[in-house]
């Protein structure tokens, strides 16, 4: 897919309310504040399409963006998911977010892949591993993206890629090689686009 335009479609407290255009969907998930909205802006080269939150953990909605190819025809939805693991959120609300995300992942017939964001300074932790196992149990394809790589020294970058690979390598071909990314300088956007293009032309 050669990218043309991006459009904010809407935010929904429930997948049932999301538009049914039959387009393939790519979900963007990870801890709150990991850089999900920034990644979307960086991928489509827009500063303010997705809102960057000053107060983490605010997004409690499925946020849909439609992307078109060069002929203007809309070809895919990017879905910005609520972040998990924000400590200051009460347990009950935390659970309801989990339910929202799980219901979406399990109900969507169009979800072609899941971009899992991991802070490159923290690396993979228990929550990410659980999410990987959950997604694979539903036969979903995962693209691990290590965010904020501009904050690392070069040697730290290759180290976190290796560590992530050591942990995720055993899951096989449904998990892509970890991509080092920075929304500040666009590093990693190309391989993510390549993975997304493969996902939307994937018939399975
Ligand atoms: P929630 O929606 O609250 O879950 O957060 P999010 O995952 O969407 O993160 P968001 O994109 O809002 O970014 C959180 C903070 O990290 C912001 O202050 C961003 O400017 C910063 N940030 C995101 N990506 C990068 C990056 O690649 N490099 C650097 N240096 N900062 C980043
Ligand atoms: Mg966000």
PDB file of C-alpha atoms and ligand atoms in Angstrom:
ATOM      1  CA  UNK A   1       0.000   0.000   0.000  1.00  0.00           C
ATOM      2  CA  UNK A   2       1.293   3.461  -0.855  1.00  0.00           C
ATOM      3  CA  UNK A   3      -0.077   5.806   1.753  1.00  0.00           C
ATOM      4  CA  UNK A   4      -2.072   8.865   0.697  1.00  0.00           C
ATOM      5  CA  UNK A   5      -4.261  10.414   3.383  1.00  0.00           C
ATOM      6  CA  UNK A   6      -5.384   9.904   6.979  1.00  0.00           C
ATOM      7  CA  UNK A   7      -8.713  10.843   8.526  1.00  0.00           C
ATOM      8  CA  UNK A   8     -10.033  10.752  12.067  1.00  0.00           C
ATOM      9  CA  UNK A   9     -13.192   8.642  11.939  1.00  0.00           C
ATOM     10  CA  UNK A  10     -14.441   8.670  15.531  1.00  0.00           C
ATOM     11  CA  UNK A  11     -13.999   7.325  19.044  1.00  0.00           C
ATOM     12  CA  UNK A  12     -16.240   4.622  20.444  1.00  0.00           C
ATOM     13  CA  UNK A  13     -16.820   3.259  23.944  1.00  0.00           C
ATOM     14  CA  UNK A  14     -17.868  -0.024  22.343  1.00  0.00           C
ATOM     15  CA  UNK A  15     -16.799  -1.795  19.137  1.00  0.00           C
ATOM     16  CA  UNK A  16     -20.465  -2.279  18.225  1.00  0.00           C
ATOM     17  CA  UNK A  17     -20.676   1.456  17.598  1.00  0.00           C
ATOM     18  CA  UNK A  18     -17.689   1.577  15.272  1.00  0.00           C
ATOM     19  CA  UNK A  19     -18.369   2.056  11.543  1.00  0.00           C
ATOM     20  CA  UNK A  20     -18.880  -1.080   9.519  1.00  0.00           C
ATOM     21  CA  UNK A  21     -17.114  -0.371   6.281  1.00  0.00           C
ATOM     22  CA  UNK A  22     -15.519  -3.791   6.130  1.00  0.00           C
ATOM     23  CA  UNK A  23     -12.011  -2.341   5.990  1.00  0.00           C
ATOM     24  CA  UNK A  24      -9.104  -4.289   7.481  1.00  0.00           C
ATOM     25  CA  UNK A  25      -8.085  -3.050  10.931  1.00  0.00           C
ATOM     26  CA  UNK A  26      -4.667  -2.749  12.556  1.00  0.00           C
ATOM     27  CA  UNK A  27      -4.750  -2.180  16.313  1.00  0.00           C
ATOM     28  CA  UNK A  28      -2.137  -0.167  18.200  1.00  0.00           C
ATOM     29  CA  UNK A  29      -1.809  -1.234  21.827  1.00  0.00           C
ATOM     30  CA  UNK A  30       0.456  -0.968  24.835  1.00  0.00           C
ATOM     31  CA  UNK A  31       0.908   0.668  28.218  1.00  0.00           C
ATOM     32  CA  UNK A  32      -0.419   4.132  28.737  1.00  0.00           C
ATOM     33  CA  UNK A  33       2.146   6.743  27.781  1.00  0.00           C
ATOM     34  CA  UNK A  34       4.193   4.264  25.707  1.00  0.00           C
ATOM     35  CA  UNK A  35       3.701   6.381  22.581  1.00  0.00           C
ATOM     36  CA  UNK A  36       0.675   4.912  20.744  1.00  0.00           C
ATOM     37  CA  UNK A  37      -0.807   8.186  19.545  1.00  0.00           C
ATOM     38  CA  UNK A  38       2.627   9.555  18.658  1.00  0.00           C
ATOM     39  CA  UNK A  39       3.303   6.437  16.573  1.00  0.00           C
ATOM     40  CA  UNK A  40       0.117   6.988  14.582  1.00  0.00           C
ATOM     41  CA  UNK A  41       1.050  10.615  13.907  1.00  0.00           C
ATOM     42  CA  UNK A  42       4.542   9.586  12.902  1.00  0.00           C
ATOM     43  CA  UNK A  43       3.303   6.856  10.537  1.00  0.00           C
ATOM     44  CA  UNK A  44       1.022   9.249   8.672  1.00  0.00           C
ATOM     45  CA  UNK A  45       3.360  12.220   9.003  1.00  0.00           C
ATOM     46  CA  UNK A  46       0.874  14.481  10.762  1.00  0.00           C
ATOM     47  CA  UNK A  47       1.561  16.354  13.987  1.00  0.00           C
ATOM     48  CA  UNK A  48      -1.863  16.337  15.559  1.00  0.00           C
ATOM     49  CA  UNK A  49      -4.054  13.689  13.991  1.00  0.00           C
ATOM     50  CA  UNK A  50      -4.020  11.551  17.140  1.00  0.00           C
ATOM     51  CA  UNK A  51      -4.000  13.474  20.395  1.00  0.00           C
ATOM     52  CA  UNK A  52      -0.893  13.202  22.489  1.00  0.00           C
ATOM     53  CA  UNK A  53      -2.009  13.027  26.076  1.00  0.00           C
ATOM     54  CA  UNK A  54      -0.459  15.209  28.736  1.00  0.00           C
ATOM     55  CA  UNK A  55      -2.298  13.163  31.364  1.00  0.00           C
ATOM     56  CA  UNK A  56      -1.642   9.480  30.738  1.00  0.00           C
ATOM     57  CA  UNK A  57      -4.420   6.954  30.936  1.00  0.00           C
ATOM     58  CA  UNK A  58      -7.120   9.294  29.655  1.00  0.00           C
ATOM     59  CA  UNK A  59      -8.174   7.455  26.537  1.00  0.00           C
ATOM     60  CA  UNK A  60     -11.015   5.060  27.347  1.00  0.00           C
ATOM     61  CA  UNK A  61     -12.201   4.657  23.810  1.00  0.00           C
ATOM     62  CA  UNK A  62     -11.438   2.838  20.618  1.00  0.00           C
ATOM     63  CA  UNK A  63     -10.193   5.589  18.331  1.00  0.00           C
ATOM     64  CA  UNK A  64     -10.520   4.883  14.620  1.00  0.00           C
ATOM     65  CA  UNK A  65      -8.470   6.482  11.844  1.00  0.00           C
ATOM     66  CA  UNK A  66      -8.982   5.667   8.179  1.00  0.00           C
ATOM     67  CA  UNK A  67      -5.991   5.592   5.851  1.00  0.00           C
ATOM     68  CA  UNK A  68      -6.223   5.867   2.091  1.00  0.00           C
ATOM     69  CA  UNK A  69      -3.857   4.822  -0.619  1.00  0.00           C
ATOM     70  CA  UNK A  70      -2.711   7.177  -3.363  1.00  0.00           C
ATOM     71  CA  UNK A  71      -5.981   6.854  -5.254  1.00  0.00           C
ATOM     72  CA  UNK A  72      -7.823   8.310  -2.212  1.00  0.00           C
ATOM     73  CA  UNK A  73      -9.703   5.081  -1.637  1.00  0.00           C
ATOM     74  CA  UNK A  74      -9.793   4.212   2.077  1.00  0.00           C
ATOM     75  CA  UNK A  75      -7.992   0.937   2.630  1.00  0.00           C
ATOM     76  CA  UNK A  76      -7.535   0.407   6.321  1.00  0.00           C
ATOM     77  CA  UNK A  77      -8.436   1.473   9.842  1.00  0.00           C
ATOM     78  CA  UNK A  78      -5.805   2.149  12.467  1.00  0.00           C
ATOM     79  CA  UNK A  79      -7.326   1.608  15.893  1.00  0.00           C
ATOM     80  CA  UNK A  80      -5.726   3.451  18.818  1.00  0.00           C
ATOM     81  CA  UNK A  81      -6.502   1.354  21.904  1.00  0.00           C
ATOM     82  CA  UNK A  82      -6.719   2.547  25.511  1.00  0.00           C
ATOM     83  CA  UNK A  83      -3.427   2.082  27.323  1.00  0.00           C
ATOM     84  CA  UNK A  84      -3.127  -0.399  30.163  1.00  0.00           C
ATOM     85  CA  UNK A  85      -1.168  -0.449  33.379  1.00  0.00           C
ATOM     86  CA  UNK A  86      -1.576   3.103  34.521  1.00  0.00           C
ATOM     87  CA  UNK A  87      -1.130   2.939  38.282  1.00  0.00           C
ATOM     88  CA  UNK A  88      -3.400   5.791  39.290  1.00  0.00           C
ATOM     89  CA  UNK A  89      -6.500   4.281  37.741  1.00  0.00           C
ATOM     90  CA  UNK A  90      -8.836   2.459  40.156  1.00  0.00           C
ATOM     91  CA  UNK A  91      -9.022  -1.305  39.722  1.00  0.00           C
ATOM     92  CA  UNK A  92     -12.672  -1.301  38.577  1.00  0.00           C
ATOM     93  CA  UNK A  93     -11.978   1.136  35.752  1.00  0.00           C
ATOM     94  CA  UNK A  94      -8.851  -0.735  34.819  1.00  0.00           C
ATOM     95  CA  UNK A  95     -10.908  -3.886  34.470  1.00  0.00           C
ATOM     96  CA  UNK A  96     -13.525  -2.192  32.299  1.00  0.00           C
ATOM     97  CA  UNK A  97     -10.781  -1.001  29.917  1.00  0.00           C
ATOM     98  CA  UNK A  98      -9.464  -4.531  29.674  1.00  0.00           C
ATOM     99  CA  UNK A  99     -12.946  -5.698  28.863  1.00  0.00           C
ATOM    100  CA  UNK A 100     -13.337  -3.067  26.157  1.00  0.00           C
ATOM    101  CA  UNK A 101     -10.097  -4.115  24.487  1.00  0.00           C
ATOM    102  CA  UNK A 102     -10.764  -7.847  24.827  1.00  0.00           C
ATOM    103  CA  UNK A 103     -14.280  -7.528  23.489  1.00  0.00           C
ATOM    104  CA  UNK A 104     -12.955  -5.615  20.515  1.00  0.00           C
ATOM    105  CA  UNK A 105     -10.186  -8.101  19.770  1.00  0.00           C
ATOM    106  CA  UNK A 106     -12.550 -11.036  20.067  1.00  0.00           C
ATOM    107  CA  UNK A 107     -15.467  -9.482  18.168  1.00  0.00           C
ATOM    108  CA  UNK A 108     -13.697  -7.896  15.227  1.00  0.00           C
ATOM    109  CA  UNK A 109     -13.804  -9.908  12.036  1.00  0.00           C
ATOM    110  CA  UNK A 110     -11.434  -7.422  10.413  1.00  0.00           C
ATOM    111  CA  UNK A 111      -8.550  -7.218  12.843  1.00  0.00           C
ATOM    112  CA  UNK A 112      -5.547  -8.164  10.702  1.00  0.00           C
ATOM    113  CA  UNK A 113      -2.758  -7.432  13.118  1.00  0.00           C
ATOM    114  CA  UNK A 114      -1.729  -5.931  16.413  1.00  0.00           C
ATOM    115  CA  UNK A 115       1.115  -3.468  16.805  1.00  0.00           C
ATOM    116  CA  UNK A 116       2.341  -3.986  20.354  1.00  0.00           C
ATOM    117  CA  UNK A 117       4.247  -1.009  21.694  1.00  0.00           C
ATOM    118  CA  UNK A 118       6.944  -1.546  24.294  1.00  0.00           C
ATOM    119  CA  UNK A 119       8.960   1.261  25.846  1.00  0.00           C
ATOM    120  CA  UNK A 120      12.508   0.615  24.638  1.00  0.00           C
ATOM    121  CA  UNK A 121      13.869   1.719  28.005  1.00  0.00           C
ATOM    122  CA  UNK A 122      11.822  -0.847  29.918  1.00  0.00           C
ATOM    123  CA  UNK A 123      11.733  -3.732  27.494  1.00  0.00           C
ATOM    124  CA  UNK A 124       9.136  -6.504  27.689  1.00  0.00           C
ATOM    125  CA  UNK A 125       7.483  -7.036  31.056  1.00  0.00           C
ATOM    126  CA  UNK A 126       4.836  -9.443  32.337  1.00  0.00           C
ATOM    127  CA  UNK A 127       1.872  -7.512  30.954  1.00  0.00           C
ATOM    128  CA  UNK A 128       3.291  -7.490  27.440  1.00  0.00           C
ATOM    129  CA  UNK A 129       4.082 -11.174  27.600  1.00  0.00           C
ATOM    130  CA  UNK A 130       0.536 -11.949  28.739  1.00  0.00           C
ATOM    131  CA  UNK A 131      -0.846  -9.845  25.926  1.00  0.00           C
ATOM    132  CA  UNK A 132       1.332 -11.676  23.385  1.00  0.00           C
ATOM    133  CA  UNK A 133       0.137 -15.057  24.659  1.00  0.00           C
ATOM    134  CA  UNK A 134      -3.472 -13.903  24.617  1.00  0.00           C
ATOM    135  CA  UNK A 135      -3.249 -12.544  21.062  1.00  0.00           C
ATOM    136  CA  UNK A 136      -1.524 -15.671  19.781  1.00  0.00           C
ATOM    137  CA  UNK A 137      -4.188 -17.838  21.404  1.00  0.00           C
ATOM    138  CA  UNK A 138      -6.640 -15.992  19.121  1.00  0.00           C
ATOM    139  CA  UNK A 139      -4.326 -16.501  16.145  1.00  0.00           C
ATOM    140  CA  UNK A 140      -3.548 -12.792  15.774  1.00  0.00           C
ATOM    141  CA  UNK A 141      -0.356 -11.514  14.179  1.00  0.00           C
ATOM    142  CA  UNK A 142       1.842  -9.225  16.258  1.00  0.00           C
ATOM    143  CA  UNK A 143       4.359  -6.550  15.382  1.00  0.00           C
ATOM    144  CA  UNK A 144       6.442  -5.623  18.460  1.00  0.00           C
ATOM    145  CA  UNK A 145       7.606  -2.011  18.319  1.00  0.00           C
ATOM    146  CA  UNK A 146      10.171  -0.604  20.765  1.00  0.00           C
ATOM    147  CA  UNK A 147       9.242   3.036  21.225  1.00  0.00           C
ATOM    148  CA  UNK A 148      11.205   6.215  22.044  1.00  0.00           C
ATOM    149  CA  UNK A 149      14.457   4.813  20.666  1.00  0.00           C
ATOM    150  CA  UNK A 150      15.762   8.382  20.341  1.00  0.00           C
ATOM    151  CA  UNK A 151      16.265   8.256  24.101  1.00  0.00           C
ATOM    152  CA  UNK A 152      18.719   5.363  23.845  1.00  0.00           C
ATOM    153  CA  UNK A 153      22.372   5.143  22.964  1.00  0.00           C
ATOM    154  CA  UNK A 154      23.063   3.032  19.912  1.00  0.00           C
ATOM    155  CA  UNK A 155      24.410   0.098  21.937  1.00  0.00           C
ATOM    156  CA  UNK A 156      21.334   0.153  24.179  1.00  0.00           C
ATOM    157  CA  UNK A 157      19.152  -0.019  21.064  1.00  0.00           C
ATOM    158  CA  UNK A 158      20.718  -3.202  19.763  1.00  0.00           C
ATOM    159  CA  UNK A 159      20.707  -4.654  23.255  1.00  0.00           C
ATOM    160  CA  UNK A 160      16.953  -4.180  23.778  1.00  0.00           C
ATOM    161  CA  UNK A 161      16.208  -5.600  20.319  1.00  0.00           C
ATOM    162  CA  UNK A 162      18.230  -8.675  21.178  1.00  0.00           C
ATOM    163  CA  UNK A 163      16.602  -9.081  24.603  1.00  0.00           C
ATOM    164  CA  UNK A 164      13.134  -8.712  23.106  1.00  0.00           C
ATOM    165  CA  UNK A 165      13.995 -11.236  20.413  1.00  0.00           C
ATOM    166  CA  UNK A 166      15.282 -13.668  23.022  1.00  0.00           C
ATOM    167  CA  UNK A 167      11.888 -13.525  24.718  1.00  0.00           C
ATOM    168  CA  UNK A 168       9.631 -13.411  21.661  1.00  0.00           C
ATOM    169  CA  UNK A 169      11.633 -15.570  19.271  1.00  0.00           C
ATOM    170  CA  UNK A 170      10.090 -18.756  20.627  1.00  0.00           C
ATOM    171  CA  UNK A 171       6.588 -17.727  19.537  1.00  0.00           C
ATOM    172  CA  UNK A 172       7.262 -18.337  15.873  1.00  0.00           C
ATOM    173  CA  UNK A 173       6.265 -16.540  12.722  1.00  0.00           C
ATOM    174  CA  UNK A 174       3.127 -14.809  13.985  1.00  0.00           C
ATOM    175  CA  UNK A 175       5.391 -12.456  15.914  1.00  0.00           C
ATOM    176  CA  UNK A 176       7.470 -10.111  13.752  1.00  0.00           C
ATOM    177  CA  UNK A 177      11.064  -9.195  14.529  1.00  0.00           C
ATOM    178  CA  UNK A 178      11.062  -6.284  17.048  1.00  0.00           C
ATOM    179  CA  UNK A 179      11.260  -2.868  15.391  1.00  0.00           C
ATOM    180  CA  UNK A 180      13.132   0.020  17.009  1.00  0.00           C
ATOM    181  CA  UNK A 181      11.037   3.137  16.575  1.00  0.00           C
ATOM    182  CA  UNK A 182      11.122   6.843  17.259  1.00  0.00           C
ATOM    183  CA  UNK A 183       8.257   9.221  16.658  1.00  0.00           C
ATOM    184  CA  UNK A 184      10.709  12.084  16.958  1.00  0.00           C
ATOM    185  CA  UNK A 185      12.687  11.140  13.864  1.00  0.00           C
ATOM    186  CA  UNK A 186      10.538   8.567  12.061  1.00  0.00           C
ATOM    187  CA  UNK A 187      12.936   5.668  12.608  1.00  0.00           C
ATOM    188  CA  UNK A 188      11.166   2.342  12.124  1.00  0.00           C
ATOM    189  CA  UNK A 189       8.206   3.678  10.152  1.00  0.00           C
ATOM    190  CA  UNK A 190       9.227   1.869   6.956  1.00  0.00           C
ATOM    191  CA  UNK A 191       9.251  -1.676   8.355  1.00  0.00           C
ATOM    192  CA  UNK A 192       5.963  -1.001  10.182  1.00  0.00           C
ATOM    193  CA  UNK A 193       4.362   0.122   6.905  1.00  0.00           C
ATOM    194  CA  UNK A 194       5.716  -2.966   5.199  1.00  0.00           C
ATOM    195  CA  UNK A 195       4.223  -5.207   7.894  1.00  0.00           C
ATOM    196  CA  UNK A 196       0.863  -3.405   7.707  1.00  0.00           C
ATOM    197  CA  UNK A 197       0.759  -3.739   3.911  1.00  0.00           C
ATOM    198  CA  UNK A 198       1.412  -7.439   4.209  1.00  0.00           C
ATOM    199  CA  UNK A 199      -1.346  -7.751   6.802  1.00  0.00           C
ATOM    200  CA  UNK A 200      -3.979  -6.039   4.681  1.00  0.00           C
ATOM    201  CA  UNK A 201      -3.211  -8.136   1.648  1.00  0.00           C
ATOM    202  CA  UNK A 202      -3.255 -11.243   3.866  1.00  0.00           C
ATOM    203  CA  UNK A 203      -6.385 -13.236   3.129  1.00  0.00           C
ATOM    204  CA  UNK A 204      -6.316 -15.300   6.337  1.00  0.00           C
TER     205      UNK A 204
HETATM  206  P1  LIG B   1      -2.096   7.138  26.275  1.00  0.00           P
HETATM  207  O1  LIG B   1      -3.015   7.442  25.139  1.00  0.00           O
HETATM  208  O2  LIG B   1      -2.281   8.031  27.453  1.00  0.00           O
HETATM  209  O3  LIG B   1      -2.118   5.702  26.664  1.00  0.00           O
HETATM  210  O4  LIG B   1      -0.576   7.464  25.784  1.00  0.00           O
HETATM  211  P2  LIG B   1       0.075   7.048  24.379  1.00  0.00           P
HETATM  212  O5  LIG B   1       0.577   5.655  24.437  1.00  0.00           O
HETATM  213  O6  LIG B   1      -0.807   7.402  23.250  1.00  0.00           O
HETATM  214  O7  LIG B   1       1.392   7.985  24.356  1.00  0.00           O
HETATM  215  P3  LIG B   1       1.560   9.391  23.630  1.00  0.00           P
HETATM  216  O8  LIG B   1       1.745   9.213  22.162  1.00  0.00           O
HETATM  217  O9  LIG B   1       0.495  10.309  24.083  1.00  0.00           O
HETATM  218  O10 LIG B   1       3.001   9.838  24.204  1.00  0.00           O
HETATM  219  C1  LIG B   1       3.238   9.948  25.602  1.00  0.00           C
HETATM  220  C2  LIG B   1       4.443  10.858  25.820  1.00  0.00           C
HETATM  221  O11 LIG B   1       5.627  10.277  25.275  1.00  0.00           O
HETATM  222  C3  LIG B   1       4.314  12.228  25.149  1.00  0.00           C
HETATM  223  O12 LIG B   1       4.869  13.203  25.995  1.00  0.00           O
HETATM  224  C4  LIG B   1       5.113  12.079  23.872  1.00  0.00           C
HETATM  225  O13 LIG B   1       5.637  13.314  23.384  1.00  0.00           O
HETATM  226  C5  LIG B   1       6.240  11.145  24.306  1.00  0.00           C
HETATM  227  N1  LIG B   1       6.729  10.343  23.176  1.00  0.00           N
HETATM  228  C6  LIG B   1       5.991   9.511  22.390  1.00  0.00           C
HETATM  229  N2  LIG B   1       6.763   8.935  21.439  1.00  0.00           N
HETATM  230  C7  LIG B   1       8.016   9.402  21.617  1.00  0.00           C
HETATM  231  C8  LIG B   1       9.285   9.171  20.932  1.00  0.00           C
HETATM  232  O14 LIG B   1       9.411   8.415  19.967  1.00  0.00           O
HETATM  233  N3  LIG B   1      10.367   9.838  21.433  1.00  0.00           N
HETATM  234  C9  LIG B   1      10.292  10.668  22.519  1.00  0.00           C
HETATM  235  N4  LIG B   1      11.426  11.248  22.919  1.00  0.00           N
HETATM  236  N5  LIG B   1       9.128  10.917  23.160  1.00  0.00           N
HETATM  237  C10 LIG B   1       8.011  10.301  22.735  1.00  0.00           C
HETATM  238 MG1  LIG B   2      -2.833   7.969  23.254  1.00  0.00          MG
END
